[in-house]
Each structure stands twice: as C-alpha cells, then as structure tokens.
XYZ file of C-alpha atoms in Angstrom:
661
model
C 192.003 52.789 192.692
C 191.328 49.326 193.919
C 192.653 46.633 191.605
C 192.116 43.816 194.027
C 189.513 41.154 193.762
C 187.054 40.444 196.512
C 184.991 37.384 197.168
C 181.708 37.227 195.310
C 178.705 36.350 197.416
C 176.112 35.615 194.770
C 174.667 32.659 192.931
C 172.347 34.311 190.449
C 173.275 37.977 190.262
C 176.006 40.312 191.301
C 176.165 42.604 194.290
C 177.657 46.062 194.585
C 181.121 46.270 196.039
C 183.834 48.854 196.238
C 186.362 48.970 193.429
C 186.805 46.099 191.039
C 184.821 43.155 192.334
C 185.869 40.541 189.822
C 187.865 40.156 186.637
C 187.006 37.277 184.370
C 188.712 36.104 181.194
C 186.787 33.302 179.511
C 189.098 30.814 177.855
C 187.229 30.754 174.557
C 188.556 29.974 171.083
C 185.954 32.179 169.404
C 188.675 34.487 168.030
C 191.394 31.874 167.597
C 192.964 31.679 164.150
C 195.323 28.833 163.364
C 198.563 29.956 161.685
C 197.729 27.699 158.729
C 194.100 28.849 158.526
C 192.620 29.228 155.068
C 191.497 32.651 153.765
C 187.890 31.511 154.216
C 188.485 30.734 157.889
C 190.203 34.065 158.432
C 187.272 35.822 156.796
C 184.781 34.113 159.107
C 186.770 35.145 162.172
C 186.990 38.670 160.762
C 183.196 38.832 160.434
C 182.897 37.618 164.018
C 185.237 40.402 165.134
C 183.091 42.913 163.237
C 179.793 41.690 164.676
C 181.230 41.664 168.197
C 182.381 45.278 168.046
C 186.104 44.865 167.247
C 186.389 46.493 163.787
C 190.150 47.086 163.967
C 190.821 43.343 164.121
C 188.084 42.722 161.558
C 189.854 44.998 159.071
C 193.096 43.072 159.504
C 191.529 39.616 159.186
C 189.266 40.367 156.214
C 192.022 42.283 154.415
C 194.321 39.290 154.894
C 191.657 36.951 153.463
C 191.224 39.227 150.420
C 194.984 39.447 149.917
C 195.099 35.643 149.745
C 192.437 35.392 147.075
C 189.168 35.160 148.972
C 187.257 38.042 147.381
C 183.598 38.292 146.434
C 180.703 40.687 147.047
C 179.970 39.293 150.520
C 183.604 39.519 151.618
C 184.006 42.999 150.195
C 180.737 44.149 151.851
C 182.037 43.195 155.283
C 185.409 44.737 154.472
C 183.721 48.080 153.731
C 181.778 47.883 157.000
C 184.979 47.118 158.896
C 186.725 50.093 157.275
C 183.949 52.498 158.313
C 182.803 50.980 161.624
C 183.231 53.251 164.680
C 184.892 55.880 162.494
C 183.823 59.192 161.034
C 184.728 60.071 157.474
C 187.417 62.488 158.637
C 189.047 59.650 160.640
C 189.975 57.901 157.393
C 193.470 58.382 156.042
C 194.107 59.325 152.424
C 195.310 55.792 151.748
C 192.138 54.292 153.216
C 189.937 56.561 151.109
C 191.886 55.484 148.020
C 191.404 51.826 148.953
C 187.660 52.403 149.312
C 187.602 54.169 145.943
C 189.449 51.256 144.349
C 187.056 48.753 145.956
C 184.046 50.653 144.588
C 185.366 50.007 141.102
C 185.377 46.249 141.726
C 181.642 46.040 142.398
C 180.749 45.552 138.721
C 182.967 42.449 138.581
C 181.037 40.549 141.250
C 178.165 38.191 140.546
C 174.688 39.629 140.926
C 172.925 38.887 144.191
C 171.884 40.302 147.540
C 175.452 40.908 148.712
C 176.300 42.895 145.593
C 173.155 44.974 146.123
C 174.149 45.617 149.737
C 177.686 46.573 148.679
C 176.319 49.058 146.108
C 174.086 50.645 148.751
C 177.016 51.009 151.160
C 179.073 52.882 148.551
C 176.065 54.983 147.497
C 175.488 56.016 151.116
C 179.148 56.991 151.349
C 178.723 59.102 148.220
C 175.697 60.840 149.765
C 177.672 62.481 152.583
C 177.874 65.893 150.898
C 174.770 65.555 148.754
C 171.663 67.660 149.247
C 168.979 65.964 151.309
C 166.524 65.866 148.433
C 168.768 63.547 146.431
C 168.942 60.779 149.037
C 165.464 59.314 148.568
C 166.479 56.760 145.943
C 169.342 55.437 148.081
C 167.096 55.173 151.137
C 164.583 53.127 149.156
C 167.314 50.734 148.093
C 168.576 50.538 151.671
C 165.127 49.646 153.003
C 164.801 47.004 150.272
C 167.771 45.077 151.643
C 167.342 42.144 153.998
C 167.044 43.143 157.691
C 170.439 41.604 158.439
C 172.238 43.652 155.794
C 170.284 46.847 156.444
C 170.898 46.699 160.208
C 174.602 45.996 159.655
C 174.953 49.069 157.431
C 173.115 51.346 159.861
C 175.121 50.053 162.815
C 178.605 50.214 161.342
C 178.118 53.432 159.362
C 176.691 55.199 162.402
C 179.427 57.860 162.565
C 179.598 58.243 158.796
C 175.924 58.908 158.140
C 174.902 62.437 159.060
C 172.351 65.148 158.412
C 169.048 64.533 156.701
C 170.119 61.046 155.617
C 170.359 59.930 159.213
C 167.244 61.857 160.232
C 165.271 59.766 157.759
C 166.545 56.522 159.298
C 166.682 57.456 162.972
C 163.099 56.632 163.929
C 163.506 53.094 162.575
C 166.874 52.756 164.287
C 165.378 53.829 167.612
C 162.493 51.378 167.296
C 164.879 48.504 166.587
C 166.941 49.453 169.640
C 163.865 49.562 171.868
C 162.803 46.140 170.617
C 166.192 44.450 170.986
C 167.366 46.196 174.141
C 166.061 43.553 176.539
C 165.844 40.716 174.043
C 167.086 37.184 174.676
C 166.334 37.456 178.405
C 169.036 40.058 179.030
C 168.159 40.870 182.640
C 168.324 37.224 183.716
C 171.493 36.349 181.816
C 173.976 39.238 181.953
C 175.295 38.193 185.381
C 176.636 34.955 183.871
C 178.994 36.844 181.559
C 180.898 38.199 184.547
C 180.860 34.905 186.421
C 184.355 33.378 186.326
C 184.935 30.037 184.665
C 184.824 27.481 187.492
C 188.014 25.620 188.292
C 187.778 21.844 188.063
C 186.688 19.580 190.938
C 189.216 18.225 193.392
C 189.079 16.145 196.558
C 191.635 15.192 199.153
C 193.119 11.777 198.265
C 193.585 9.098 200.955
C 196.554 9.543 203.260
C 199.508 7.244 202.537
C 199.206 3.916 204.329
C 201.662 2.850 207.068
C 200.431 -0.764 206.963
C 203.633 -2.048 205.329
C 205.866 -0.772 208.152
C 203.540 -2.157 210.813
C 203.320 -5.498 209.025
C 207.124 -5.678 208.760
C 207.509 -5.245 212.541
C 204.732 -7.705 213.415
C 206.593 -11.071 212.952
C 209.390 -10.156 215.364
C 207.035 -8.820 218.026
C 204.521 -11.643 217.625
C 207.306 -14.247 217.676
C 208.737 -12.835 220.893
C 205.271 -12.840 222.475
C 204.675 -16.496 221.498
C 208.056 -17.566 222.893
C 207.574 -15.721 226.182
C 203.971 -16.898 226.753
C 204.895 -20.475 225.774
C 207.695 -20.467 228.337
C 205.304 -19.171 231.011
C 202.708 -21.822 230.162
C 205.351 -24.573 230.304
C 206.331 -23.437 233.796
C 202.668 -23.571 234.844
C 202.187 -26.952 233.142
C 205.089 -28.407 235.109
C 203.686 -27.046 238.375
C 199.998 -28.053 237.857
C 199.004 -29.525 234.453
C 195.229 -29.453 235.020
C 195.099 -25.842 236.230
C 197.511 -24.711 233.509
C 195.291 -26.146 230.736
C 192.163 -24.448 232.091
C 193.950 -21.119 232.569
C 195.411 -21.331 229.070
C 191.967 -21.941 227.529
C 190.473 -19.035 229.476
C 193.379 -16.759 228.461
C 192.975 -17.704 224.800
C 189.236 -17.023 224.903
C 189.696 -13.699 226.674
C 192.457 -12.668 224.289
C 190.435 -13.503 221.192
C 187.390 -11.690 222.599
C 189.470 -8.605 223.416
C 191.028 -8.676 219.940
C 187.636 -8.991 218.222
C 185.923 -6.108 220.017
C 189.052 -4.053 220.635
C 189.989 -3.944 216.965
C 186.860 -1.968 216.089
C 187.186 0.233 219.183
C 190.828 1.003 218.490
C 190.161 1.780 214.799
C 187.313 4.163 215.477
C 189.157 5.981 218.253
C 192.164 6.316 215.957
C 189.972 7.701 213.135
C 188.212 10.121 215.450
C 191.515 11.618 216.603
C 192.727 11.907 213.003
C 189.556 13.682 211.873
C 189.700 16.048 214.835
C 193.258 16.955 213.875
C 192.209 17.570 210.274
C 189.250 19.728 211.273
C 191.390 22.078 213.357
C 192.178 25.330 211.527
C 193.358 28.622 213.083
C 190.688 31.255 213.634
C 190.831 34.712 212.097
C 192.613 36.238 215.038
C 195.243 33.533 215.296
C 198.764 34.390 214.121
C 198.799 31.259 211.988
C 196.103 32.704 209.739
C 197.631 36.154 209.364
C 198.349 37.106 205.771
C 196.591 34.066 204.272
C 194.086 36.010 202.211
C 192.921 33.023 200.195
C 191.989 31.020 203.297
C 190.168 34.030 204.717
C 188.194 34.450 201.501
C 187.338 30.752 201.531
C 186.115 31.103 205.113
C 183.986 34.132 204.207
C 182.427 32.215 201.321
C 181.634 29.212 203.507
C 180.076 31.474 206.135
C 177.997 33.208 203.463
C 176.720 30.122 201.709
C 176.053 28.236 204.943
C 174.074 31.246 206.216
C 171.945 31.326 203.036
C 171.367 27.566 202.852
C 169.834 26.853 206.225
C 167.680 23.806 207.084
C 164.111 24.380 208.186
C 163.913 25.172 211.880
C 167.326 26.863 212.108
C 168.161 30.545 212.198
C 171.289 31.392 210.167
C 173.409 32.097 213.259
C 172.215 28.846 214.873
C 173.120 26.844 211.781
C 176.564 28.474 211.652
C 177.149 27.524 215.273
C 175.835 23.999 214.698
C 178.200 23.395 211.758
C 181.328 25.203 212.947
C 183.478 22.044 213.029
C 182.247 20.915 209.622
C 182.986 24.325 208.114
C 186.456 24.405 209.682
C 187.209 21.026 208.138
C 185.895 22.103 204.722
C 187.775 25.417 204.840
C 191.006 23.533 205.554
C 190.329 21.118 202.703
C 189.450 23.756 200.075
C 192.326 26.011 201.109
C 194.742 23.085 200.789
C 193.363 21.924 197.435
C 193.108 25.289 195.682
C 195.714 27.561 197.241
C 197.525 28.394 194.012
C 199.058 31.513 192.539
C 196.463 33.775 190.879
C 193.530 31.474 191.677
C 190.623 33.590 192.902
C 188.099 32.185 195.352
C 185.410 33.232 192.836
C 186.432 30.249 190.725
C 185.889 27.908 193.675
C 182.588 29.366 194.879
C 180.635 26.782 192.880
C 182.189 24.049 195.041
C 181.702 25.955 198.293
C 178.068 26.547 197.354
C 177.635 22.843 196.570
C 179.210 21.790 199.881
C 176.885 24.152 201.775
C 173.871 22.682 199.978
C 175.146 19.163 200.621
C 175.496 19.870 204.348
C 171.941 21.166 204.477
C 170.600 18.164 202.535
C 172.484 15.674 204.711
C 171.117 17.336 207.832
C 167.596 17.022 206.436
C 168.258 13.309 205.858
C 169.761 12.878 209.315
C 173.193 11.889 207.982
C 175.165 15.090 208.588
C 177.114 13.661 211.535
C 177.483 10.097 210.257
C 181.181 10.038 211.060
C 180.560 11.159 214.591
C 177.979 8.439 215.060
C 180.202 5.829 213.491
C 183.014 6.799 215.832
C 180.847 6.123 218.858
C 181.262 2.360 219.265
C 178.407 0.516 220.938
C 178.692 0.510 224.711
C 178.204 -3.285 224.717
C 181.263 -3.798 222.496
C 183.394 -1.592 224.703
C 182.130 -3.358 227.824
C 182.878 -6.818 226.394
C 186.392 -5.694 225.393
C 187.048 -4.326 228.894
C 185.665 -7.499 230.563
C 187.852 -9.654 228.280
C 190.957 -7.649 229.170
C 190.183 -7.866 232.892
C 189.643 -11.619 232.536
C 192.922 -11.906 230.679
C 194.727 -10.032 233.457
C 193.173 -12.177 236.213
C 194.003 -15.328 234.281
C 197.603 -14.192 233.912
C 197.847 -13.649 237.672
C 196.278 -17.052 238.237
C 198.807 -18.594 235.890
C 201.550 -16.893 237.843
C 200.085 -18.304 241.070
C 200.036 -21.770 239.545
C 203.737 -21.452 238.735
C 204.480 -20.258 242.278
C 202.567 -23.135 243.876
C 204.791 -25.834 242.497
C 208.218 -24.305 242.000
C 210.970 -22.616 243.911
C 211.590 -18.940 244.524
C 214.012 -18.638 241.622
C 211.401 -19.967 239.175
C 208.784 -17.562 240.560
C 211.099 -14.635 239.904
C 211.669 -15.970 236.398
C 207.898 -16.308 235.909
C 207.347 -12.701 237.025
C 209.923 -11.508 234.524
C 208.268 -13.674 231.882
C 204.865 -12.056 232.607
C 206.345 -8.580 232.159
C 207.949 -9.714 228.914
C 204.659 -11.191 227.720
C 202.782 -7.983 228.526
C 205.361 -5.818 226.746
C 205.730 -8.012 223.665
C 201.989 -8.668 223.535
C 201.213 -4.974 223.625
C 203.813 -4.285 220.898
C 202.546 -7.159 218.729
C 198.913 -6.090 219.232
C 199.809 -2.510 218.325
C 201.488 -3.590 215.065
C 198.652 -5.958 214.231
C 195.968 -3.352 214.955
C 197.811 -0.679 212.979
C 198.250 -2.948 209.946
C 194.588 -3.974 209.954
C 193.454 -0.422 210.685
C 195.506 1.087 207.888
C 194.244 -1.460 205.376
C 190.680 -0.787 206.475
C 191.223 2.975 206.489
C 192.802 3.017 203.039
C 189.927 0.999 201.591
C 187.352 3.202 203.293
C 189.020 6.500 202.414
C 189.580 5.432 198.806
C 185.889 4.682 198.462
C 184.945 7.979 200.126
C 187.409 9.848 197.906
C 185.909 8.363 194.763
C 182.382 9.147 195.964
C 183.272 12.735 196.904
C 185.140 13.352 193.665
C 182.321 11.877 191.573
C 179.711 14.001 193.363
C 181.831 17.121 192.872
C 182.410 16.307 189.212
C 178.656 16.070 188.720
C 178.131 19.382 190.538
C 180.887 20.980 188.457
C 179.434 19.765 185.174
C 175.954 20.928 186.181
C 177.216 24.399 187.100
C 179.446 24.698 184.042
C 176.644 23.576 181.725
C 174.294 26.068 183.350
C 176.850 28.856 182.920
C 177.556 27.919 179.296
C 173.838 27.905 178.547
C 173.108 31.139 180.411
C 176.181 33.198 179.512
C 175.452 35.696 176.712
C 177.501 35.549 173.549
C 179.764 38.379 172.457
C 177.230 39.284 169.783
C 174.439 39.535 172.348
C 176.553 41.689 174.672
C 177.495 43.986 171.786
C 173.883 44.188 170.572
C 172.583 45.186 174.008
C 175.353 47.750 174.407
C 174.607 49.241 170.985
C 170.920 49.537 171.874
C 171.807 51.338 175.104
C 173.984 53.799 173.224
C 171.339 54.401 170.565
C 168.607 55.180 173.071
C 170.946 57.333 175.141
C 171.777 59.421 172.068
C 168.096 59.631 171.143
C 167.159 60.914 174.587
C 169.937 63.516 174.457
C 168.783 64.747 171.053
C 165.214 65.065 172.292
C 166.341 66.816 175.468
C 168.266 69.461 173.511
C 165.623 69.501 170.729
C 168.249 68.706 168.122
C 168.028 66.772 164.884
C 170.828 65.083 163.011
C 170.824 68.028 160.593
C 171.898 70.205 163.515
C 174.929 68.046 164.350
C 178.351 68.330 162.827
C 179.459 65.134 164.503
C 179.096 63.208 167.746
C 180.986 60.637 169.773
C 180.409 58.422 172.803
C 183.156 57.528 175.248
C 182.347 54.441 177.329
C 184.332 53.982 180.525
C 183.918 51.660 183.518
C 181.866 53.014 186.427
C 182.949 51.825 189.857
C 182.111 49.530 191.472
C 182.019 47.091 188.598
C 182.761 43.619 187.401
C 184.501 43.135 184.109
C 184.867 40.176 181.812
C 186.021 39.297 178.328
C 186.672 36.358 176.123
C 190.220 35.596 175.135
C 191.209 38.023 172.382
C 188.184 40.278 172.966
C 187.536 43.605 174.706
C 186.633 44.121 178.342
C 182.923 44.403 179.024
C 181.656 45.920 182.254
C 178.737 45.393 184.600
C 178.539 49.171 185.048
C 179.390 51.784 182.427
C 179.808 55.512 182.337
C 178.588 56.909 179.008
C 179.910 60.315 177.998
C 178.258 61.750 174.878
C 179.678 64.747 172.987
C 177.289 66.462 170.558
C 179.118 68.926 168.322
C 176.991 71.675 166.732
C 177.717 75.029 165.152
C 177.156 76.665 168.544
C 179.557 74.529 170.549
C 179.825 71.221 172.363
C 177.136 69.654 174.519
C 178.417 66.992 176.890
C 176.098 64.547 178.648
C 177.337 61.831 180.979
C 175.466 59.147 182.869
C 176.111 55.803 184.559
C 174.513 52.600 183.280
C 173.888 49.377 185.123
C 174.364 46.971 182.249
C 172.022 44.320 183.643
C 168.835 46.357 183.469
C 170.059 49.551 181.714
C 169.032 51.690 184.678
C 170.752 55.058 184.750
C 171.956 57.463 187.398
C 174.322 60.325 188.198
C 173.500 62.185 184.990
C 175.407 65.408 184.307
C 175.219 67.934 181.480
C 177.553 70.723 180.447
C 177.912 73.022 177.452
C 180.954 74.913 176.253
C 182.162 76.853 173.252
C 184.865 75.544 170.949
C 187.426 78.009 172.298
C 186.669 76.866 175.887
C 188.314 73.511 175.220
C 191.926 74.310 176.007
C 193.724 70.974 175.697
C 193.282 67.220 175.646
C 195.961 64.752 176.615
C 196.243 61.063 177.375
C 198.332 59.483 180.112
C 199.203 55.803 179.908
C 200.270 54.037 183.090
C 201.268 50.438 182.521
C 200.013 49.100 185.838
C 197.029 51.462 186.174
C 195.501 52.152 182.774
C 194.680 55.037 180.438
C 193.559 58.477 181.653
C 192.078 61.193 179.459
C 192.592 64.739 180.753
C 190.152 67.324 179.457
C 191.150 70.947 180.226
C 188.666 73.822 179.882
C 189.659 77.473 180.068
C 186.891 78.249 182.565
C 187.291 75.354 184.969
C 189.587 72.736 186.464
C 190.972 69.850 184.453
C 188.805 66.733 184.310
C 190.436 63.333 184.499
C 188.543 60.470 182.898
C 189.715 56.906 183.495
C 189.259 55.386 180.049
C 190.291 51.861 180.993
C 192.038 50.016 183.782
C 195.231 48.045 183.296
C 194.876 44.497 182.041
C 198.421 43.246 181.544
C 198.102 40.823 184.470
C 194.991 39.338 182.861
C 196.547 38.503 179.513
C 196.904 34.954 178.286
C 200.450 33.872 177.342
C 199.676 34.071 173.614
C 197.954 37.485 173.767
C 199.708 40.669 172.705
C 199.406 43.459 175.280
C 199.494 46.260 172.700
C 196.896 44.569 170.526
C 194.505 43.976 173.437
C 194.970 47.576 174.605
C 194.086 48.836 171.119
C 191.013 46.607 171.013
C 189.810 47.937 174.358
C 190.438 51.570 173.441
C 188.526 51.147 170.195
C 185.670 49.395 171.982
C 185.475 52.311 174.438
C 185.166 54.791 171.561
C 188.383 56.375 172.740
C 190.184 56.705 169.405
C 187.405 58.666 167.713
C 186.681 60.732 170.844
C 190.307 61.681 171.349
C 190.792 62.719 167.716
C 187.628 64.786 167.850
C 188.428 66.590 171.102
C 192.088 66.998 170.192
C 191.136 68.583 166.875
C 188.683 70.984 168.513
C 191.199 71.923 171.215
C 193.908 72.573 168.613
C 191.949 74.422 165.889
C 188.658 75.405 167.494
C 186.139 76.717 164.997
C 188.486 76.025 162.117
C 188.395 72.265 162.763
C 184.607 72.333 162.844
C 184.371 74.177 159.550
C 186.772 71.770 157.834
C 184.885 68.708 159.101
C 181.358 69.991 158.585
C 179.515 67.316 156.574
C 178.489 69.951 154.079
C 182.141 70.775 153.449
C 183.461 67.217 153.158
C 184.978 66.231 149.821
C 182.559 64.067 147.932
C 183.217 60.350 147.608
C 182.660 59.241 144.044
C 182.528 55.582 143.227
C 184.929 54.499 140.517
C 183.474 53.920 137.096
C-alpha cells in the first residue's frame, strides 16, 4: 500500500498514478452545528446529512431536533427516511421497529399537506413488505402522486427495504431517472475539481532587512577623517604653489563628483546582480544538499512540468526549460522557502507554480522576461565616464603630490605621501559607507515596491483560481446523486445479465471500495469520495449468491476489470473484518472451495482528521457510505446460518409492519 502523496501534474483533470495520488479535505462548514444551535438548525443539518448519503448522522441530528420539540410531518418524514436509508428491514433492531411503529401513530396528529401525504406513503410502503403483489397497486398510485422530490427521496432511501413485485413496478422509472441524472450538471467537466486540494494562500518573499543604518552610523567618522586628511594635503600644496593647488583642487573635486555620480549607479547594480545570483543558486537533484528534501524536489518537478506545458511560440519544451533554468532555480528556492511547512503538500501550491510559469511565458512574449538582467547591465558610457573620472582623480592626486614636493623639503614630501595614502584609505572607506547607505535605501524602496506588486498579482491569481474551483467543484449532493445513479445502473445491468427480477431476489447489497490508483476527497465531517471505485454487488436468491465486481472511473463512469462468481450458501465459510489503525479496514471473505479474498474496504484517515473531528465517528460515516455495515451483516449471517438465514429473512417471511391506529 502506498499512502504517500505525489505531485499532481494537471490543471483541468487528473492523471493516473500509482497508489494514492492525493488526499483532500475541504474545510467546509456544511455539516457544522453550533453547540447552541436551535432544533430547527439541527434538523436542517440532519436533512443535509441524509441527502448527502450520511444517514447515520442524519438519524442522530433529526432525532435530537425532535427530542427538543421540533416535530411536524416534514421532520418526521425525513426521520423515517433516515431510519430506513441504506438498511434492510432485518437490519433494524427491535427498539427501532417499535420507534417506527410509535411514529406511525403520530401521523394523524399532523396538519394535512404534502408532507403528511408523503409520510403516510412511506409507512404504507413499509407495511407492504409481506403483502401479496396484487394489493400494492393503491400504494403505488399514491406514491406516483407525490411531488418528484418526495417520490425520489422515498425510492432512494428505501432502496434496500422495498423488494419483490413492489420494486419491480418502480424499477423501470428508477432506471430512467438514473440514466437522465447520471451525467447531469456537467459531471464529466466538474468532477476533477472535487479532488483538487484547497489552494494555500499567496505569499511572496519580503524585502531583506536594510543595513543602511549601520552604514550611515559609520559614515561621519570616515568622511570626517577623509576631509581632515585631504584638507591637510591641499594646505601643503597651497603653501608650495597656490595657483597650481587651486586648479588641481578644482579638477579633483570635479573628477570626484563625476565618479560618485556614475559610480553610484554602477556599484548599486553590480551589488544587486551579485545578490540575485546568490539567491538564484539552489542545489541540483544530485547534490548532497538536496538529499531528503522531498518538498523541494516536488516543487522542482512541478515547475519543470508547468514550464514545459506553457511554452512561448517558437520554443520546443526542452529549449524553453534550458532558456529559463536560472529563473526556475530562483523560483524553486523562493517557493520552497515560503511553503516548506509540516503536512503542506505541493498540490496546494501548484496554483502558484502554474501562475508563475504562465507569467514567465507572458513576460517573454512581451520582451520583459530578463528585465533585471538588462537593468543590471549599466550603459557602457556611464562606466567609461566613471573610469575616466577615477583616472583623472588619481592623476590629479599625483600632480598635487608633485606640487607639494616642488616647494617643500624632503620631510614634508614624506608627510604628503603618507597623507595621500590616508586620503585614499579614508576616502575609500567613506565612499563605501556612503554607497552602501544610499544603495540600501534604494534597494529597500525598490524591493518593497516589487514585493507589493508580486503579492498583489499572486493574490489576484489566487482569488481567480479559488473562485473557479468554488464554482466548478460539485456539491456533496451532486456527488451523491451521481454515485447513486452509477449504482442503480450497475444493479440494473446485473439483473438483466442474470435475467433476474426483483421478485427473484431475497436481498442485495453493494460494497463500494477505492480502486487504485485513486484520488480521494471529502468535506469536513463527511465521507471520503474517490476518483475510482470498485463496486462489488451481491445478489442473494434462493439458489445462492451471485457476486459481480467492476471498477468505475467516477469522472465518466467508464468501467473495467469486471468479474463474476456464483456460490451456494454453504460455500461461504466465514467473514471477518480486520481493523488496522494506520492502514484501514480489511474484509476477509473465505469460501470452502477457494482461497480467502481480502477486500480493502477503506484506507486509514486518522492523519487527515481536523482537530475537532472524532476518529470513530468519521470511520463509522465512511463505513456506512461504503455499504460496509449492511454487506458485513448480510455475509456474516449467511456464513453463520446458511440457508436458515435466508429463510428467516425472505421478504415473504418477514413479520408484517402494521401502522398504529
């Protein structure tokens, strides 16, 4: 079993991978109930649970609402559906049957209306379980007279309760509804979005801390020393030859100012270029520094994928990857630094990686992809003027030294030479502090502006992607409706293949398990839903058990790997369930004439639980959604009692349900 997640390389649909490709829990409040919620609010959430295929939670919520005084024909109708949904009559306990009997006696107390009519029909259908087929016509007429919403709800949730001729009479209509709704609401184009993880919010690297304050603090001392030393040198020259000293001073000032003007820009851009080159360096896959950093590797894979699928016109994918290698290295380093957090999958960052790949392509098309590189290449004229000014300054300094030597003694010349060295040293130190202070102020302003622009652009991209996902992602009701249609048509095809009618069946059950490779997703508080299912249908007749299994691709309902087997009741030796906390639930089916079959019912999900979710409750929800509870009870009963269990649970032998007077 592979419980790991792998990077998703898709923008509009999912690809096949090995094992579990992605696990997504949508942080939705659709099933959230405030502790102080009113009975009416609890009832509404209970109905949502029921419609979305979680009847066990629906029973709890609606029962709680009734216990706190919210009771009418509509509430009681949904309570009855929740009691019977995904359960056969023999799954009900004695206490539950008594509660249903008591509820049937309350019908006369409710106000007349469509919900009371629907509630009556539900109880009448329950009373028809052991009635001869000829006596069901009146109830069927009343059922068909209900509104489509109520009629469909009854047929859906009483699926395992209705049997025999009663169900035969309704099956053609049920099949037609399933065929109509199976691909409704643009299923094929929208299912992928359910398994797409919720994107993590936009981030951008903030500006680096400025060192301008430290440089500015050192500047007065260095600049003061330079002024003192150069003033002393000029005084020596002025004493030796006033006219020459004035000219040389003016030339030195002009050269110095010119060098400062053009050198400031040169120095800043060279400094920025080195900094960006350092930032863009990231170890390659084979480097020891990258070993074990799975998140960075996944980020790199995603960048390579999206850059290779978003290629400017005129480039082959491999050419574009080679052309943008430094840009991708820089972006990989940035994303890895921003999002390397515990339990953060790269799937949640793919929206940003995809946007950055598109942005690189668009900037190339506009000719602005390498703006920074161009900006860092200062004009040759500016560099030349700076160099000429520095050379002039050096020559002027030597001339000034010559002026001092021409009119003074040897001791003063030595002092002048020392003064020149001091001026050069202090001048260089003062210039360095001054350039760093100005550069840092400029850099901070520039990087702050770039940061705001990048973050704003990413926020817009994030909102666009999130809005698109929210609009495209199917609701729980839509996912449950499509799944129900798939099951209905699968059962119908099996019945036609074996030339069986519902009169021929004692009971049936469907076990839905994940089929690898798959993606899975759920909303908070809801069951796992899978991109690929394995349906296993058990049809129980007087002659034995017919088992049909097939794999479903949930996007387009295409099937494959279908298998069929038949066995007598006494061939089913034993059924047992193994629960492994960190792996999941396994169902072992042992036949007397063959090896044991292990069926993975569900994978573990404890690591995907929200802090306020109960592990046992979520496990129960998932097992119920898979049809496991009913399937296990059925197979366990057959394995234990064989033909005797079948005879006791034959619909014709069930005790009649009589509504209270």
